[in-house]
Short mmCIF file of N, CA, C and O in Angstrom, two decimals:
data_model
loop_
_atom_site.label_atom_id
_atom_site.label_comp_id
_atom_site.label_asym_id
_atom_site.label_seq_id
_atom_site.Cartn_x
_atom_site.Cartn_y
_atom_site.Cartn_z
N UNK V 279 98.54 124.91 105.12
CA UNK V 279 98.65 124.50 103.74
C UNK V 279 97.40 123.73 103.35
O UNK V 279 96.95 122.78 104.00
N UNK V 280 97.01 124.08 102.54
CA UNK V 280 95.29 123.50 101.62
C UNK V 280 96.11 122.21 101.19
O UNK V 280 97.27 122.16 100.80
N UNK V 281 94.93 120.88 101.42
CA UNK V 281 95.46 119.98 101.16
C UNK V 281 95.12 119.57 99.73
O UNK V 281 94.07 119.93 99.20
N UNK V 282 96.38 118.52 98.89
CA UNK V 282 95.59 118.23 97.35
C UNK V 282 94.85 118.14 96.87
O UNK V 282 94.41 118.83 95.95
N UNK V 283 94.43 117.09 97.45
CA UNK V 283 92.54 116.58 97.01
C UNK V 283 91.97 116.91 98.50
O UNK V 283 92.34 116.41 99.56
N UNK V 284 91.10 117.76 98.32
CA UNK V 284 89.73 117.89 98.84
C UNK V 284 88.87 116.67 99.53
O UNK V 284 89.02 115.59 98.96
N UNK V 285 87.90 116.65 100.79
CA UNK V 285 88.00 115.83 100.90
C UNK V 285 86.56 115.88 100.39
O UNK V 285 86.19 117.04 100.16
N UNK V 286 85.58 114.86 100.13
CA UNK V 286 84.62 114.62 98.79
C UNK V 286 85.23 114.50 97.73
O UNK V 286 84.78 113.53 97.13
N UNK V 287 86.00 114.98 97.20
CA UNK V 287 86.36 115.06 95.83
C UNK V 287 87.21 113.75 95.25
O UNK V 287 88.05 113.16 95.93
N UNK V 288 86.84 113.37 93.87
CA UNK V 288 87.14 112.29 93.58
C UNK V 288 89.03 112.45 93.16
O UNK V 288 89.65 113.32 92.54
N UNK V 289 89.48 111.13 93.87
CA UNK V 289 91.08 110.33 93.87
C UNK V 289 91.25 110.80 92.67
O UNK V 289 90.33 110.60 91.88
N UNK V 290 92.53 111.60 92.16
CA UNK V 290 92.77 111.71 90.52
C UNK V 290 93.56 110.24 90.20
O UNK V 290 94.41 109.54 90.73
N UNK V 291 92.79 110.23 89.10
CA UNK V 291 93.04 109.06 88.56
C UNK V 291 94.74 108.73 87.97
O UNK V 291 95.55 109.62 88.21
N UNK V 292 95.11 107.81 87.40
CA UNK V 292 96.85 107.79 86.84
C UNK V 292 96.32 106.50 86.14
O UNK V 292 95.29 105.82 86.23
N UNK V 293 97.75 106.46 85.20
CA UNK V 293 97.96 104.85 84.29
C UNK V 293 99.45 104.59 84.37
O UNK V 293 100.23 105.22 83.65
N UNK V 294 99.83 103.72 85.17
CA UNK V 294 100.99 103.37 85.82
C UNK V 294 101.62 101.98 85.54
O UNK V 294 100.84 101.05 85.76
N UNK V 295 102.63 101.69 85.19
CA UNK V 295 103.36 100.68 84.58
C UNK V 295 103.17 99.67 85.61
O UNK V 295 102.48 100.24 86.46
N UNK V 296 103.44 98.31 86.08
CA UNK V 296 103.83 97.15 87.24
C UNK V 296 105.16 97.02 86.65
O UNK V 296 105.71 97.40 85.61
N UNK V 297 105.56 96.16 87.97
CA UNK V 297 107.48 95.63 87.27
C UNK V 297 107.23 95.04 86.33
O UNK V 297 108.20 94.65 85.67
N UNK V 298 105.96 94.71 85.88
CA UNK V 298 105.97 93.23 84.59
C UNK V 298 105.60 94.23 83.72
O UNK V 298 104.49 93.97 83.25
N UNK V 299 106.21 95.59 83.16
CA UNK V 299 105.54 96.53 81.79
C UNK V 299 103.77 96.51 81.89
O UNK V 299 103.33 97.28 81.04
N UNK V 300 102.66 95.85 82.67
CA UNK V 300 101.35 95.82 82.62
C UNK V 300 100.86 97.45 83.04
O UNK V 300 101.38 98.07 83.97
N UNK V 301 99.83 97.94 82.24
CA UNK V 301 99.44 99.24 83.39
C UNK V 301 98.11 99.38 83.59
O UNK V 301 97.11 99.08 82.93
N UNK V 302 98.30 99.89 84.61
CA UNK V 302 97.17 99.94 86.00
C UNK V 302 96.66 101.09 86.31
O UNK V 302 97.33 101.94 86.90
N UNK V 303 95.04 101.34 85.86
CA UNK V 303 94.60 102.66 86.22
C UNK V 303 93.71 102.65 87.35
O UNK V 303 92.97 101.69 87.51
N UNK V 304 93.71 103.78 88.28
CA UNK V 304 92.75 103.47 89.60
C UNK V 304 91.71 103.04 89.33
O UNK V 304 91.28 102.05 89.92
N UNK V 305 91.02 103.67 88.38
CA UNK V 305 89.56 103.32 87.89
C UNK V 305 89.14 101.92 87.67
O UNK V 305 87.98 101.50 87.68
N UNK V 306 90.53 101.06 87.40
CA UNK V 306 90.34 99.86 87.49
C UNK V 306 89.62 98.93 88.82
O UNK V 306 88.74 98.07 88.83
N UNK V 307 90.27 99.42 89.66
CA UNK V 307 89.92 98.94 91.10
C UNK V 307 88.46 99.73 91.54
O UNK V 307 88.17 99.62 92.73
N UNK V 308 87.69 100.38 90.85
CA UNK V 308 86.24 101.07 91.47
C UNK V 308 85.50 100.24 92.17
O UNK V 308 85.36 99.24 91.47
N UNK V 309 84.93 100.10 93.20
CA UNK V 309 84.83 99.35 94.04
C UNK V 309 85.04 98.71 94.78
O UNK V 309 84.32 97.82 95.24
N UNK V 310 86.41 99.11 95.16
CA UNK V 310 87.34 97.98 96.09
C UNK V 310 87.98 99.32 96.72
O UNK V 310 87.89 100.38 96.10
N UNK V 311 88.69 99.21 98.07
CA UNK V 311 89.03 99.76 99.27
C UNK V 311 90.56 99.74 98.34
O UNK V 311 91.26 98.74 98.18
N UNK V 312 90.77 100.69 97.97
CA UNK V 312 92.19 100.85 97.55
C UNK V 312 93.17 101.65 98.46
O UNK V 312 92.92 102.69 99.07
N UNK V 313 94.13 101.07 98.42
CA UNK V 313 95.24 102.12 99.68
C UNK V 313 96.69 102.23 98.52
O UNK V 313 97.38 101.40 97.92
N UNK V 314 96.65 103.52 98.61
CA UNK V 314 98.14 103.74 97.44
C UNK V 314 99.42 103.95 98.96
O UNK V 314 99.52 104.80 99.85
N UNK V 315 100.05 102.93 98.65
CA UNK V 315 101.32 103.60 99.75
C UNK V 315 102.69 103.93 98.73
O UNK V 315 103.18 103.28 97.81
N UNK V 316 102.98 104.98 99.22
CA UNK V 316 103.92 105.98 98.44
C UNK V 316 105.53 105.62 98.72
O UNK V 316 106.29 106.23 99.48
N UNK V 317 105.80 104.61 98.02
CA UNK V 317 106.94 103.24 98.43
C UNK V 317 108.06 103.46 97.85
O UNK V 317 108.20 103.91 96.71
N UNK V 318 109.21 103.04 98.91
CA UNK V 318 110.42 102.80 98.64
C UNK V 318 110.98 101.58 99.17
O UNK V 318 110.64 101.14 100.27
N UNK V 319 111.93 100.97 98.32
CA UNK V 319 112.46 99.89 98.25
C UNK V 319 113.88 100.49 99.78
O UNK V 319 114.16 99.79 100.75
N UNK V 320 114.13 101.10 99.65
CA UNK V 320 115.47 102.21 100.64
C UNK V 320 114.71 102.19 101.37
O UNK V 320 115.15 101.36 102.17
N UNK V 321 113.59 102.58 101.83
CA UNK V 321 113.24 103.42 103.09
C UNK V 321 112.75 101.90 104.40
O UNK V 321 112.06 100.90 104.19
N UNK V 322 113.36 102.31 105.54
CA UNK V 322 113.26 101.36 106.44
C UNK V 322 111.56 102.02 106.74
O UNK V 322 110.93 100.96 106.76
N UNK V 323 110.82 102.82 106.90
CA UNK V 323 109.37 102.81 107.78
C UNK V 323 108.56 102.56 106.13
O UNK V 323 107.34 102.60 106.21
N UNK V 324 109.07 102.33 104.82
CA UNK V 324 107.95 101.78 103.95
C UNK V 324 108.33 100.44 104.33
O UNK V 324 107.52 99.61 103.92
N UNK V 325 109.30 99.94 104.99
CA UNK V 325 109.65 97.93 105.07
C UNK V 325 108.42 97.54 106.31
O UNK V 325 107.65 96.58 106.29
N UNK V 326 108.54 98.75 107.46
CA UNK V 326 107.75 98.56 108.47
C UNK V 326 106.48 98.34 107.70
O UNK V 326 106.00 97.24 107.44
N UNK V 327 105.95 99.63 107.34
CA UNK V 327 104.85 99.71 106.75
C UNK V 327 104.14 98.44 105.92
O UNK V 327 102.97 98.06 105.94
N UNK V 328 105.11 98.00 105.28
CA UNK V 328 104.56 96.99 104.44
C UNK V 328 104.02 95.32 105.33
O UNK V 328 103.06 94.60 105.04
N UNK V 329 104.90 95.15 106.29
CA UNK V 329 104.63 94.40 107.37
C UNK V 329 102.80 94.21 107.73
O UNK V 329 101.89 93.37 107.71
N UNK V 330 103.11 95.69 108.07
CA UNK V 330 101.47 95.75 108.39
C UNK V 330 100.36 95.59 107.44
O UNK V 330 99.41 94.83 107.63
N UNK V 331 100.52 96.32 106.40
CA UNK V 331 99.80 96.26 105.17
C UNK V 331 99.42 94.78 104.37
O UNK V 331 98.34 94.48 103.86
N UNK V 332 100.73 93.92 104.42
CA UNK V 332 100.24 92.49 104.52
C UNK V 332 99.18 92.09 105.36
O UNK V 332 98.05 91.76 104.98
N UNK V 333 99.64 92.15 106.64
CA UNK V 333 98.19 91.74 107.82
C UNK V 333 97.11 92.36 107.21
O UNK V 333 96.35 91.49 106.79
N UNK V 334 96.80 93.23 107.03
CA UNK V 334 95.47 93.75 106.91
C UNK V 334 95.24 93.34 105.49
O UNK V 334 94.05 93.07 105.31
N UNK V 335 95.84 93.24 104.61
CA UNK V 335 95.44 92.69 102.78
C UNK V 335 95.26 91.09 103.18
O UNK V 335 94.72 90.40 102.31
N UNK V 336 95.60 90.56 104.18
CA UNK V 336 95.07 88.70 104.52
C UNK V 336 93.70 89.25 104.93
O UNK V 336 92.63 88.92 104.43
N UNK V 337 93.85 89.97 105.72
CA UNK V 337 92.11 90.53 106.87
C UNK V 337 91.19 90.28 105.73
O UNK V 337 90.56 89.28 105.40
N UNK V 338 91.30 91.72 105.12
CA UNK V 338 90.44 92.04 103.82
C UNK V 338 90.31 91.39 102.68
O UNK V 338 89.22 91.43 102.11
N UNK V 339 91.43 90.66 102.13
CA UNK V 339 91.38 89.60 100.79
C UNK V 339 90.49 90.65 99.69
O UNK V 339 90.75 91.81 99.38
N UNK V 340 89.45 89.83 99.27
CA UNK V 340 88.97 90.24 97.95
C UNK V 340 88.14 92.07 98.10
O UNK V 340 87.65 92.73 97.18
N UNK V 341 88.23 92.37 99.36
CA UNK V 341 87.64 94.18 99.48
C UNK V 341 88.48 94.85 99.40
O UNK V 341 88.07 96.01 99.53
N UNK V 342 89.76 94.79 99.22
CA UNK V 342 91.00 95.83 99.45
C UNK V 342 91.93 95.42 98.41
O UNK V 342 92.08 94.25 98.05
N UNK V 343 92.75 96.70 97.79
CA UNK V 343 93.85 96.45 97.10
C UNK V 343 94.74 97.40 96.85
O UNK V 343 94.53 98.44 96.23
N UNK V 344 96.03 96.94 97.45
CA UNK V 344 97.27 97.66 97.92
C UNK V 344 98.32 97.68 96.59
O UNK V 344 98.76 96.79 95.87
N UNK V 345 98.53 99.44 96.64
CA UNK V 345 99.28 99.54 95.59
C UNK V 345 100.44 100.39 95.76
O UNK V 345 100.28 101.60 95.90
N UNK V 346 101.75 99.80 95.76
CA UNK V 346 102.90 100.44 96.28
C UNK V 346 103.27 101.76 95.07
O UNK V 346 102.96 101.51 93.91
N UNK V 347 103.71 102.70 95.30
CA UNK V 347 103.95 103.73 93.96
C UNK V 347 105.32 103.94 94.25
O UNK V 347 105.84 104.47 95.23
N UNK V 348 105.83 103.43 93.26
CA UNK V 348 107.82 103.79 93.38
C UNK V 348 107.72 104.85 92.85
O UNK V 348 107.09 104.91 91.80
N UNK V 349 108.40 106.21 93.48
CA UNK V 349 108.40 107.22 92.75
C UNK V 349 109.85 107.74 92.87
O UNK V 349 110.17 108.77 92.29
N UNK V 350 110.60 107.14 93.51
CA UNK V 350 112.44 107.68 93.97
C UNK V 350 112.89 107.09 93.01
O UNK V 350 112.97 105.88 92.77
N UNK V 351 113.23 108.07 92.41
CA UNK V 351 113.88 108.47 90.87
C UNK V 351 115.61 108.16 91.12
O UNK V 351 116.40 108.56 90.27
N UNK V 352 116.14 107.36 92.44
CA UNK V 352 117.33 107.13 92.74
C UNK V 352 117.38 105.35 92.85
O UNK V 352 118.42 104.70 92.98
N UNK V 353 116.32 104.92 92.79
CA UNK V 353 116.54 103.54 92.94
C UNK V 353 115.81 103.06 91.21
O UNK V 353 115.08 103.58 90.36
N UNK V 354 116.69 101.53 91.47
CA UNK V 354 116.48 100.94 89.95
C UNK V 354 115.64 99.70 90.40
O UNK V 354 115.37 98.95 91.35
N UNK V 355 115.32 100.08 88.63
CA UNK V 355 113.89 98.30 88.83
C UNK V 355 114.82 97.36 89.38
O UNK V 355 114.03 96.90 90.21
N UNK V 356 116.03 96.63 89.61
CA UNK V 356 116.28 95.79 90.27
C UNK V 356 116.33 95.50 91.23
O UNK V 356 116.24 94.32 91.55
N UNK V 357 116.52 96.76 92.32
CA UNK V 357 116.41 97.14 93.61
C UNK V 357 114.46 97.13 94.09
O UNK V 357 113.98 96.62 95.11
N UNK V 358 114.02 97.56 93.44
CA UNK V 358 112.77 97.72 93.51
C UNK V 358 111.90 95.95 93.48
O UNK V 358 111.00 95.70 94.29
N UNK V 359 112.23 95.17 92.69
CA UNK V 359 111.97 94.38 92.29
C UNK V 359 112.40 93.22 93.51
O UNK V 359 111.76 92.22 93.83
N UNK V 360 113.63 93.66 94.03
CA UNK V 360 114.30 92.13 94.82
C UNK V 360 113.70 92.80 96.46
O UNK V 360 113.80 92.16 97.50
N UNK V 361 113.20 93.93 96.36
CA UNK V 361 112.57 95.10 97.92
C UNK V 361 111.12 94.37 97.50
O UNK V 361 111.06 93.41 98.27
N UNK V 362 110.18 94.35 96.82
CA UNK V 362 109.06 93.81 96.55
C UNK V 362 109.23 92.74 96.88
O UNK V 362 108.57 92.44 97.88
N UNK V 363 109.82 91.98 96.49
CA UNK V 363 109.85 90.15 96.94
C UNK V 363 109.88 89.71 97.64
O UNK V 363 109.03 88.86 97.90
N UNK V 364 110.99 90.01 98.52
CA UNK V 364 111.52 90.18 100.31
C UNK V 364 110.54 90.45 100.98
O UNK V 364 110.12 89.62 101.80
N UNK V 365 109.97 91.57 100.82
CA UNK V 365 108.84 92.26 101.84
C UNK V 365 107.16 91.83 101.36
O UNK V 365 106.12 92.22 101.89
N UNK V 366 107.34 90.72 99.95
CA UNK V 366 105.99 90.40 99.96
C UNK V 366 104.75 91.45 99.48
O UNK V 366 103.57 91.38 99.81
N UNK V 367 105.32 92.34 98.68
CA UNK V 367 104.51 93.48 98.15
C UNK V 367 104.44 92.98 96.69
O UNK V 367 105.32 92.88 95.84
N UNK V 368 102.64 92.61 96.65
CA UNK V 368 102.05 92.20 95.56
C UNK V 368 102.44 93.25 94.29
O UNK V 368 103.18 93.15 93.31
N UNK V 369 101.77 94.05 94.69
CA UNK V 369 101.72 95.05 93.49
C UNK V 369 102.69 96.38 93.41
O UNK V 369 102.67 97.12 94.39
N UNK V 370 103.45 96.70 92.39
CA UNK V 370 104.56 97.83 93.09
C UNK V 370 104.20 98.91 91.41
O UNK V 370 104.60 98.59 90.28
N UNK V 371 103.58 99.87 91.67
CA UNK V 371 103.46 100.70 90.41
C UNK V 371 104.71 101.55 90.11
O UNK V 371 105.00 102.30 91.05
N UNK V 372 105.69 101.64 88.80
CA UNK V 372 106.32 102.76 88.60
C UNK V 372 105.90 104.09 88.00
O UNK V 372 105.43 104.49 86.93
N UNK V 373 106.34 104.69 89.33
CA UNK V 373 105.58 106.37 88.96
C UNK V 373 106.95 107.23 88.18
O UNK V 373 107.33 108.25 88.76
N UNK V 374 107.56 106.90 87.12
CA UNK V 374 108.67 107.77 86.84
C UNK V 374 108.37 108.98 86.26
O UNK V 374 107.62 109.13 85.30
N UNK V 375 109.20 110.18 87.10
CA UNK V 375 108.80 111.30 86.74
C UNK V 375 108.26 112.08 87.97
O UNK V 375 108.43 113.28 88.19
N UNK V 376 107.31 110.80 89.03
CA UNK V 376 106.73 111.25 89.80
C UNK V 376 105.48 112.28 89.87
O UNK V 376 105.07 113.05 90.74
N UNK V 377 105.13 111.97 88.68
CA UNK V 377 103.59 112.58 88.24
C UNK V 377 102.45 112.50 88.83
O UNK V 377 101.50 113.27 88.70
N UNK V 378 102.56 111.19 89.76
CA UNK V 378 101.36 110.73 90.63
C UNK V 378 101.95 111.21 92.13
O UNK V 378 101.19 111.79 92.90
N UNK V 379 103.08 111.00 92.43
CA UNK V 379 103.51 111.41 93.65
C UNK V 379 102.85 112.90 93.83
O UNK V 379 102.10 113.32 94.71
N UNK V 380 103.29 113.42 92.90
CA UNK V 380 102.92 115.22 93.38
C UNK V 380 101.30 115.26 92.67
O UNK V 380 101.12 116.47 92.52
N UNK V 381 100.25 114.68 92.24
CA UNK V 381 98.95 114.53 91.93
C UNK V 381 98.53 114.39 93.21
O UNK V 381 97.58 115.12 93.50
N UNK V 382 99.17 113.25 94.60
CA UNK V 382 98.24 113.58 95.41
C UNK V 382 99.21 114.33 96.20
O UNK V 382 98.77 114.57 97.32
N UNK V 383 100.02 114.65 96.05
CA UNK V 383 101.13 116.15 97.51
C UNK V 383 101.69 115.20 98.05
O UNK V 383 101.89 115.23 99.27
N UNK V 384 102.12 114.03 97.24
CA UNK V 384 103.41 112.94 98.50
C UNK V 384 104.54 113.54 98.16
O UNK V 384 104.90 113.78 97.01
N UNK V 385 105.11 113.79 99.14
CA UNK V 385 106.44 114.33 99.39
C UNK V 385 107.85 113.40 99.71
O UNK V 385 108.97 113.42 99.20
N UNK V 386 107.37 112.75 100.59
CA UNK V 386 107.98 111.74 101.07
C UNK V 386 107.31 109.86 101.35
O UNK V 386 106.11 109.67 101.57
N UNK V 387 108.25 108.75 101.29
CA UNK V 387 107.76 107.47 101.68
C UNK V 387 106.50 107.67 103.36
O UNK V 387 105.97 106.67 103.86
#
């Protein structure tokens, strides 16, 4: 299977809501080490995941910036919101619709 993006080829861009209604386009972050993790508030290996992703966003501080993409169209901003807090995930984008999920071929958390 040919993968989404190519590799050279530039990240497609999105404009994505935060839990606080603010929105956030990649292009914003140009120059900074961005990591999109493809997040669920449900899923026990995005809780793992996020564990780690803290450690390394202390490492890196001001070169890196981690952006969770809710795209499970089965969980609600409240769930999402009290899973962010708990686990310490700064930034949590809502992808509803899942427009960005399938922009880069995420299938799954």
């Amino acid at each position: 299977m040919d993968p989404m993006i190519k590799t050279g080829a530039p990240a497609p861009d999105f404009t994505l809501n935060d839990l606080h209604g603010e929105p956030h386009t990649l292009t914003e972050f140009r120059g900074k080490i961005v990591v999109l993790v493809f997040w669920s508030a449900e899923c026990p290996w995005s809780a793992r995941a996020d564990r780690a992703l803290n450690r390394i966003d202390k490492e890196w501080e001001e070169k890196i910036v981690i952006l969770a993409v809710a795209s499970n169209a089965n969980e609600h901003r409240e769930e999402i919101q009290a899973a962010a807090r708990e686990r310490g995930v700064a930034t949590v984008l809502l992808d509803t619709g899942s427009q960005t999920a399938k922009a880069y071929g995420a299938t799954i958390t």
